[in-house]
mmCIF file of C-alpha atoms in Angstrom:
data_model
loop_
_atom_site.group_PDB
_atom_site.id
_atom_site.type_symbol
_atom_site.label_atom_id
_atom_site.label_comp_id
_atom_site.label_asym_id
_atom_site.label_seq_id
_atom_site.Cartn_x
_atom_site.Cartn_y
_atom_site.Cartn_z
ATOM 1 C CA MET A 24 -0.147 -0.005 -0.058
ATOM 2 C CA GLU A 25 1.307 3.432 -1.067
ATOM 3 C CA LYS A 26 1.226 6.029 1.791
ATOM 4 C CA VAL A 27 0.535 9.692 1.105
ATOM 5 C CA SER A 28 0.575 12.314 3.597
ATOM 6 C CA LEU A 29 -1.648 15.408 3.856
ATOM 7 C CA VAL A 30 -0.637 18.212 6.349
ATOM 8 C CA GLU A 31 -2.212 21.701 6.821
ATOM 9 C CA ALA A 32 0.247 24.326 6.307
ATOM 10 C CA VAL A 33 -0.056 26.735 9.105
ATOM 11 C CA ASP A 34 3.661 26.792 9.367
ATOM 12 C CA ILE A 35 5.088 25.857 6.047
ATOM 13 C CA ASP A 36 8.350 24.456 7.229
ATOM 14 C CA LYS A 37 6.836 22.674 10.095
ATOM 15 C CA ALA A 38 4.184 21.113 7.662
ATOM 16 C CA ILE A 39 6.957 19.999 5.192
ATOM 17 C CA ARG A 40 8.912 18.113 7.845
ATOM 18 C CA GLU A 41 5.626 16.762 9.388
ATOM 19 C CA SER A 42 4.620 15.392 5.866
ATOM 20 C CA ILE A 43 7.773 13.840 5.092
ATOM 21 C CA GLU A 44 8.135 12.080 8.677
ATOM 22 C CA LEU A 45 4.636 10.721 8.020
ATOM 23 C CA ILE A 46 5.984 8.784 5.169
ATOM 24 C CA GLY A 47 9.119 7.531 6.815
ATOM 25 C CA GLY A 48 11.396 10.546 6.547
ATOM 26 C CA LEU A 49 13.744 11.343 3.864
ATOM 27 C CA GLN A 50 15.509 8.070 3.535
ATOM 28 C CA LEU A 51 18.533 9.711 2.002
ATOM 29 C CA ALA A 52 22.249 8.826 2.483
ATOM 30 C CA PRO A 53 24.285 11.970 3.224
ATOM 31 C CA ASP A 54 26.755 11.272 0.297
ATOM 32 C CA LYS A 55 24.221 11.601 -2.346
ATOM 33 C CA THR A 56 23.546 14.713 -4.395
ATOM 34 C CA VAL A 57 19.862 15.754 -4.439
ATOM 35 C CA VAL A 58 18.400 16.938 -7.732
ATOM 36 C CA ILE A 59 15.005 18.953 -7.222
ATOM 37 C CA LYS A 60 12.469 19.716 -9.681
ATOM 38 C CA PRO A 61 9.835 22.619 -8.873
ATOM 39 C CA ASN A 62 7.596 23.988 -11.295
ATOM 40 C CA VAL A 63 8.951 27.262 -12.496
ATOM 41 C CA CYS A 64 6.931 27.400 -15.867
ATOM 42 C CA ASN A 65 6.655 31.121 -15.971
ATOM 43 C CA SER A 66 8.511 34.082 -14.562
ATOM 44 C CA LYS A 67 5.366 35.719 -13.197
ATOM 45 C CA ASN A 68 3.395 34.303 -10.152
ATOM 46 C CA PRO A 69 0.129 36.125 -9.602
ATOM 47 C CA GLU A 70 -1.648 35.540 -6.217
ATOM 48 C CA GLY A 71 0.978 32.744 -5.846
ATOM 49 C CA MET A 72 -0.882 30.303 -7.915
ATOM 50 C CA VAL A 73 1.487 29.594 -10.828
ATOM 51 C CA LEU A 74 4.876 28.548 -9.493
ATOM 52 C CA THR A 75 5.881 26.217 -6.787
ATOM 53 C CA ASP A 76 5.841 28.208 -3.471
ATOM 54 C CA PHE A 77 9.426 29.379 -2.760
ATOM 55 C CA ARG A 78 8.837 28.787 1.083
ATOM 56 C CA VAL A 79 8.104 25.117 0.154
ATOM 57 C CA ILE A 80 11.381 24.920 -1.965
ATOM 58 C CA LYS A 81 13.212 26.564 1.080
ATOM 59 C CA ALA A 82 11.955 24.188 3.635
ATOM 60 C CA ILE A 83 12.721 21.128 1.425
ATOM 61 C CA VAL A 84 16.150 22.514 0.651
ATOM 62 C CA ASP A 85 16.793 23.062 4.400
ATOM 63 C CA MET A 86 16.121 19.528 5.366
ATOM 64 C CA VAL A 87 18.254 18.237 2.693
ATOM 65 C CA GLN A 88 21.168 20.472 3.716
ATOM 66 C CA GLU A 89 20.672 19.608 7.361
ATOM 67 C CA ASN A 90 20.961 16.024 6.205
ATOM 68 C CA GLY A 91 24.375 16.806 4.713
ATOM 69 C CA ASN A 92 23.615 16.586 0.950
ATOM 70 C CA ASP A 93 24.448 18.987 -1.798
ATOM 71 C CA VAL A 94 21.256 20.254 -3.725
ATOM 72 C CA LEU A 95 20.797 21.187 -7.241
ATOM 73 C CA ILE A 96 17.701 22.942 -8.650
ATOM 74 C CA VAL A 97 16.739 22.082 -12.226
ATOM 75 C CA GLU A 98 14.334 23.262 -14.970
ATOM 76 C CA SER A 99 14.584 23.404 -18.760
ATOM 77 C CA ASP A 100 13.712 26.075 -21.592
ATOM 78 C CA ASN A 101 10.109 26.460 -22.622
ATOM 79 C CA ILE A 102 7.954 28.794 -24.869
ATOM 80 C CA SER A 103 7.903 31.457 -21.855
ATOM 81 C CA GLY A 104 11.797 31.787 -22.095
ATOM 82 C CA THR A 105 14.989 30.158 -21.062
ATOM 83 C CA ALA A 106 15.011 28.442 -17.639
ATOM 84 C CA GLU A 107 17.536 31.036 -16.314
ATOM 85 C CA MET A 108 15.284 33.867 -17.410
ATOM 86 C CA ARG A 109 12.400 32.592 -15.638
ATOM 87 C CA VAL A 110 14.075 31.657 -12.530
ATOM 88 C CA GLU A 111 15.940 34.929 -12.539
ATOM 89 C CA LYS A 112 12.868 37.107 -13.131
ATOM 90 C CA SER A 113 10.630 35.189 -10.589
ATOM 91 C CA GLY A 114 13.126 36.018 -7.860
ATOM 92 C CA LEU A 115 14.045 32.340 -7.234
ATOM 93 C CA MET A 116 17.723 32.696 -8.396
ATOM 94 C CA GLY A 117 18.655 35.208 -5.898
ATOM 95 C CA LEU A 118 17.267 32.950 -3.300
ATOM 96 C CA LEU A 119 19.232 30.096 -4.501
ATOM 97 C CA ASP A 120 22.376 32.120 -4.192
ATOM 98 C CA ASP A 121 21.625 33.141 -0.673
ATOM 99 C CA TRP A 122 20.791 29.300 0.128
ATOM 100 C CA GLY A 123 23.896 28.104 -1.460
ATOM 101 C CA VAL A 124 22.098 26.045 -3.884
ATOM 102 C CA ASP A 125 23.221 25.564 -7.681
ATOM 103 C CA PHE A 126 20.903 25.822 -10.593
ATOM 104 C CA LEU A 127 21.043 23.853 -13.757
ATOM 105 C CA ASN A 128 19.300 24.600 -17.025
ATOM 106 C CA LEU A 129 18.549 21.048 -18.187
ATOM 107 C CA SER A 130 18.370 22.089 -21.890
ATOM 108 C CA HIS A 131 22.100 22.519 -21.839
ATOM 109 C CA ASP A 132 22.804 19.231 -20.249
ATOM 110 C CA ASN A 133 24.121 16.012 -21.671
ATOM 111 C CA TYR A 134 21.156 13.892 -22.825
ATOM 112 C CA GLN A 135 20.031 10.374 -23.825
ATOM 113 C CA GLU A 136 17.565 10.157 -26.848
ATOM 114 C CA TYR A 137 14.341 8.042 -26.548
ATOM 115 C CA GLU A 138 11.820 7.361 -29.263
ATOM 116 C CA VAL A 139 8.431 8.071 -27.910
ATOM 117 C CA ALA A 140 5.089 8.924 -29.551
ATOM 118 C CA GLU A 141 6.451 9.240 -33.040
ATOM 119 C CA THR A 142 9.131 11.803 -31.936
ATOM 120 C CA VAL A 143 12.504 11.707 -30.149
ATOM 121 C CA LEU A 144 12.756 13.084 -26.605
ATOM 122 C CA ARG A 145 16.067 14.129 -25.096
ATOM 123 C CA LEU A 146 16.169 13.536 -21.462
ATOM 124 C CA PRO A 147 18.950 15.240 -19.543
ATOM 125 C CA ARG A 148 21.497 12.913 -17.870
ATOM 126 C CA THR A 149 21.530 14.831 -14.748
ATOM 127 C CA VAL A 150 17.987 13.866 -14.205
ATOM 128 C CA LEU A 151 18.284 10.229 -15.567
ATOM 129 C CA GLU A 152 21.504 9.650 -13.351
ATOM 130 C CA ALA A 153 20.295 11.398 -10.353
ATOM 131 C CA GLU A 154 21.262 9.612 -7.017
ATOM 132 C CA TYR A 155 18.128 11.260 -5.397
ATOM 133 C CA PHE A 156 15.205 13.121 -7.125
ATOM 134 C CA ILE A 157 12.772 15.162 -5.597
ATOM 135 C CA ASN A 158 9.609 16.474 -7.480
ATOM 136 C CA ILE A 159 7.883 19.355 -6.328
ATOM 137 C CA PRO A 160 4.723 20.257 -8.341
ATOM 138 C CA LYS A 161 1.861 22.536 -7.557
ATOM 139 C CA ILE A 162 -1.782 21.708 -7.556
ATOM 140 C CA LYS A 163 -3.306 23.237 -10.800
ATOM 141 C CA THR A 164 -5.740 22.544 -13.330
ATOM 142 C CA CYS A 165 -4.544 22.276 -16.893
ATOM 143 C CA ALA A 166 -5.997 23.062 -20.348
ATOM 144 C CA HIS A 167 -4.351 19.892 -21.919
ATOM 145 C CA THR A 168 -4.335 17.199 -19.200
ATOM 146 C CA LEU A 169 -7.247 18.511 -16.554
ATOM 147 C CA VAL A 170 -4.613 18.497 -13.789
ATOM 148 C CA THR A 171 -0.819 19.421 -13.542
ATOM 149 C CA LEU A 172 0.588 17.475 -10.636
ATOM 150 C CA GLY A 173 3.458 15.363 -10.017
ATOM 151 C CA ILE A 174 3.501 13.347 -13.458
ATOM 152 C CA LYS A 175 3.003 16.543 -15.470
ATOM 153 C CA ASN A 176 5.692 18.414 -13.576
ATOM 154 C CA LEU A 177 8.109 15.795 -15.315
ATOM 155 C CA TYR A 178 7.069 17.535 -18.628
ATOM 156 C CA GLY A 179 9.420 20.303 -17.716
ATOM 157 C CA VAL A 180 12.521 17.977 -17.753
ATOM 158 C CA PHE A 181 13.245 17.192 -21.418
ATOM 159 C CA GLN A 182 14.753 19.442 -23.855
ATOM 160 C CA ARG A 183 12.550 21.001 -26.404
ATOM 161 C CA LYS A 184 11.569 24.791 -25.894
ATOM 162 C CA LYS A 185 8.227 24.438 -27.946
ATOM 163 C CA LYS A 186 6.951 21.580 -25.820
ATOM 164 C CA SER A 187 3.401 22.588 -26.964
ATOM 165 C CA THR A 188 4.067 20.854 -30.409
ATOM 166 C CA LEU A 189 3.857 17.627 -28.540
ATOM 167 C CA HIS A 190 0.685 18.271 -26.619
ATOM 168 C CA LYS A 191 -1.274 15.759 -28.728
ATOM 169 C CA HIS A 192 1.030 12.952 -27.550
ATOM 170 C CA LEU A 193 0.844 13.898 -23.597
ATOM 171 C CA ASP A 194 -1.038 10.600 -22.780
ATOM 172 C CA THR A 195 1.929 8.762 -24.207
ATOM 173 C CA ILE A 196 4.605 10.870 -23.317
ATOM 174 C CA LEU A 197 3.557 11.438 -19.467
ATOM 175 C CA PRO A 198 3.454 7.721 -18.604
ATOM 176 C CA PHE A 199 6.677 7.296 -20.194
ATOM 177 C CA LEU A 200 8.315 10.111 -18.088
ATOM 178 C CA ALA A 201 6.639 8.630 -14.952
ATOM 179 C CA GLU A 202 8.182 5.249 -15.647
ATOM 180 C CA THR A 203 11.583 6.597 -16.689
ATOM 181 C CA ILE A 204 12.391 9.398 -14.226
ATOM 182 C CA ARG A 205 13.026 8.041 -10.669
ATOM 183 C CA ASN A 206 10.935 9.890 -7.952
ATOM 184 C CA ASP A 207 12.318 9.292 -4.646
ATOM 185 C CA LEU A 208 9.994 11.973 -3.046
ATOM 186 C CA ILE A 209 7.184 14.044 -4.242
ATOM 187 C CA ILE A 210 6.269 17.069 -2.179
ATOM 188 C CA VAL A 211 3.100 18.802 -3.430
ATOM 189 C CA ASP A 212 2.654 22.745 -2.968
ATOM 190 C CA GLY A 213 -1.094 22.676 -2.219
ATOM 191 C CA ILE A 214 -0.989 26.098 -0.513
ATOM 192 C CA ASN A 215 -2.177 28.601 -3.197
ATOM 193 C CA CYS A 216 -3.578 26.420 -5.922
ATOM 194 C CA MET A 217 -5.171 27.171 -9.360
ATOM 195 C CA GLU A 218 -8.414 26.085 -11.038
ATOM 196 C CA GLY A 219 -9.830 27.148 -14.469
ATOM 197 C CA ASN A 220 -7.809 27.719 -17.381
ATOM 198 C CA GLY A 221 -4.242 26.505 -15.968
ATOM 199 C CA PRO A 222 -1.497 26.194 -15.949
ATOM 200 C CA VAL A 223 -0.693 29.776 -15.989
ATOM 201 C CA ILE A 224 -3.968 31.967 -16.458
ATOM 202 C CA GLY A 225 -6.364 30.235 -14.009
ATOM 203 C CA ASN A 226 -7.906 31.431 -10.812
ATOM 204 C CA PRO A 227 -6.753 30.918 -7.419
ATOM 205 C CA VAL A 228 -7.802 28.457 -4.764
ATOM 206 C CA CYS A 229 -6.332 28.277 -1.181
ATOM 207 C CA LEU A 230 -6.033 24.870 0.184
ATOM 208 C CA ASN A 231 -3.225 25.777 2.427
ATOM 209 C CA LEU A 232 -1.844 22.171 2.317
ATOM 210 C CA VAL A 233 1.261 20.230 1.483
ATOM 211 C CA LEU A 234 1.310 16.520 0.444
ATOM 212 C CA ALA A 235 4.097 14.275 0.277
ATOM 213 C CA GLY A 236 4.538 10.634 -0.971
ATOM 214 C CA ARG A 237 7.132 8.355 -2.887
ATOM 215 C CA ASN A 238 4.875 7.244 -5.516
ATOM 216 C CA VAL A 239 4.092 9.782 -8.191
ATOM 217 C CA VAL A 240 0.767 8.123 -9.506
ATOM 218 C CA SER A 241 -0.615 7.549 -6.046
ATOM 219 C CA VAL A 242 0.359 11.246 -5.050
ATOM 220 C CA ASP A 243 -1.370 12.421 -8.062
ATOM 221 C CA ALA A 244 -4.403 10.313 -7.358
ATOM 222 C CA VAL A 245 -4.956 11.797 -3.919
ATOM 223 C CA CYS A 246 -4.477 15.469 -5.359
ATOM 224 C CA SER A 247 -7.058 14.668 -7.948
ATOM 225 C CA TRP A 248 -9.459 13.428 -5.257
ATOM 226 C CA LEU A 249 -8.709 16.742 -3.519
ATOM 227 C CA MET A 250 -9.566 18.740 -6.630
ATOM 228 C CA GLY A 251 -12.892 16.772 -7.068
ATOM 229 C CA TYR A 252 -11.770 14.695 -9.948
ATOM 230 C CA ASP A 253 -11.555 10.793 -10.277
ATOM 231 C CA PRO A 254 -8.008 9.904 -11.320
ATOM 232 C CA VAL A 255 -9.274 6.988 -13.241
ATOM 233 C CA SER A 256 -10.752 9.452 -15.604
ATOM 234 C CA ILE A 257 -7.708 11.307 -16.225
ATOM 235 C CA PRO A 258 -5.924 9.515 -19.051
ATOM 236 C CA HIS A 259 -2.287 10.195 -18.224
ATOM 237 C CA ILE A 260 -2.610 9.168 -14.517
ATOM 238 C CA ALA A 261 -4.852 6.222 -15.459
ATOM 239 C CA LEU A 262 -2.389 4.998 -18.103
ATOM 240 C CA SER A 263 0.635 5.380 -15.806
ATOM 241 C CA ALA A 264 -1.243 2.996 -13.236
ATOM 242 C CA GLU A 265 -2.143 0.527 -16.149
ATOM 243 C CA ARG A 266 1.697 0.435 -16.610
ATOM 244 C CA GLY A 267 2.270 -0.616 -13.011
ATOM 245 C CA ILE A 268 3.926 2.649 -11.841
ATOM 246 C CA GLY A 269 1.548 3.086 -8.907
ATOM 247 C CA PRO A 270 -2.053 2.446 -8.146
ATOM 248 C CA VAL A 271 -4.929 4.955 -8.123
ATOM 249 C CA ASP A 272 -7.638 2.904 -6.268
ATOM 250 C CA SER A 273 -8.219 3.971 -2.598
ATOM 251 C CA ASP A 274 -7.713 0.553 -1.316
ATOM 252 C CA SER A 275 -4.133 0.657 -2.250
ATOM 253 C CA ILE A 276 -3.460 4.227 -1.029
ATOM 254 C CA GLN A 277 -3.192 5.014 2.705
ATOM 255 C CA VAL A 278 -3.801 8.869 3.325
ATOM 256 C CA VAL A 279 -2.015 9.768 6.458
ATOM 257 C CA GLY A 280 -2.133 13.169 8.652
ATOM 258 C CA ASP A 281 -5.249 15.304 8.162
ATOM 259 C CA GLU A 282 -8.373 14.301 6.734
ATOM 260 C CA LEU A 283 -8.841 14.502 2.838
ATOM 261 C CA THR A 284 -12.456 15.020 2.978
ATOM 262 C CA LYS A 285 -12.065 18.184 5.173
ATOM 263 C CA TYR A 286 -10.114 20.020 2.416
ATOM 264 C CA ALA A 287 -11.692 18.357 -0.749
ATOM 265 C CA ARG A 288 -13.524 20.702 -3.260
ATOM 266 C CA ASP A 289 -14.574 20.751 -6.792
ATOM 267 C CA PHE A 290 -12.266 22.714 -8.843
ATOM 268 C CA GLU A 291 -13.371 24.455 -11.847
ATOM 269 C CA PRO A 292 -12.391 22.618 -15.017
ATOM 270 C CA PRO A 293 -10.493 24.268 -17.912
ATOM 271 C CA TYR A 294 -12.484 26.172 -20.453
ATOM 272 C CA SER A 295 -15.842 26.506 -18.662
ATOM 273 C CA LEU A 296 -17.667 29.624 -18.877
ATOM 274 C CA LYS A 297 -17.104 30.440 -15.226
ATOM 275 C CA ALA A 298 -13.347 29.751 -15.517
ATOM 276 C CA THR A 299 -12.852 31.783 -18.725
ATOM 277 C CA LEU A 300 -14.900 34.754 -17.191
ATOM 278 C CA LYS A 301 -12.926 34.925 -13.972
ATOM 279 C CA SER A 302 -9.397 34.390 -15.951
ATOM 280 C CA PHE A 303 -9.233 37.970 -17.215
ATOM 281 C CA LYS A 304 -7.531 39.315 -14.217
ATOM 282 C CA ALA A 305 -4.997 36.568 -14.647
ATOM 283 C CA ILE A 306 -4.347 37.257 -18.277
ATOM 284 C CA LYS A 307 -3.671 40.887 -17.373
ATOM 285 C CA ASN A 308 -1.185 39.949 -14.650
ATOM 286 C CA ILE A 309 0.574 37.440 -16.793
ATOM 287 C CA TYR A 310 0.659 39.214 -20.260
ATOM 288 C CA LEU A 311 -0.102 43.063 -19.738
ATOM 289 C CA SER A 312 1.840 43.886 -16.481
#
């Protein structure tokens, strides 16, 4: 049975530590380098709903450094700009300097090629050969996959600036990434979340939660339940489960910590009339400010 923790984030640092302890701790030898992939898909973060909360990243970095490990934060180029530009303009790069943490643009890394969905994916060797990989997604809806969680966060790893050209193959590529990239720990930022026309111009939802687990499929299943969706009906999650990467049924997942039903709500799906009407403020904040 896969264990997924859910903790209210009254104190974010404390909540992160508790969420990890509830699933058995870091389980990390101090001689290993830790690669961390947050969601920094844009340089702007209106109402804190687009990017992984920097306080969540800081709490995880602190825990890993206290354990004696070196840390590397990674992202790749996308249609919103180079990884360095997004990390710099978002304010994260300055924080990484203060924390003594290095950053790597995966688009400049050595890579291994894989033939997937009638195309060639270049997966960075830093991720493929990571000794310990931490995935830090954010709870958001997504126009192309309904939700963007742990599995979808891996889409920001491979080397291709115009990743949108592969959106028609997402249900093949995402399960491949979930199977190929190790996930030693998944910590989900469920503090200021997003519903509606995500993953960039949606509308804010404050759950004030953090979640943790070791199996990316099960973590995504729990987050989907929180959002009012059935993971079995979300193709990339269901197909990942079919490949044996992890379970999505409640009988195979133990939720520990706070009660899921206390925080669950129905997230407005992408492209609904309500979501579209409410998204004008986000459009202004992302594209016109």
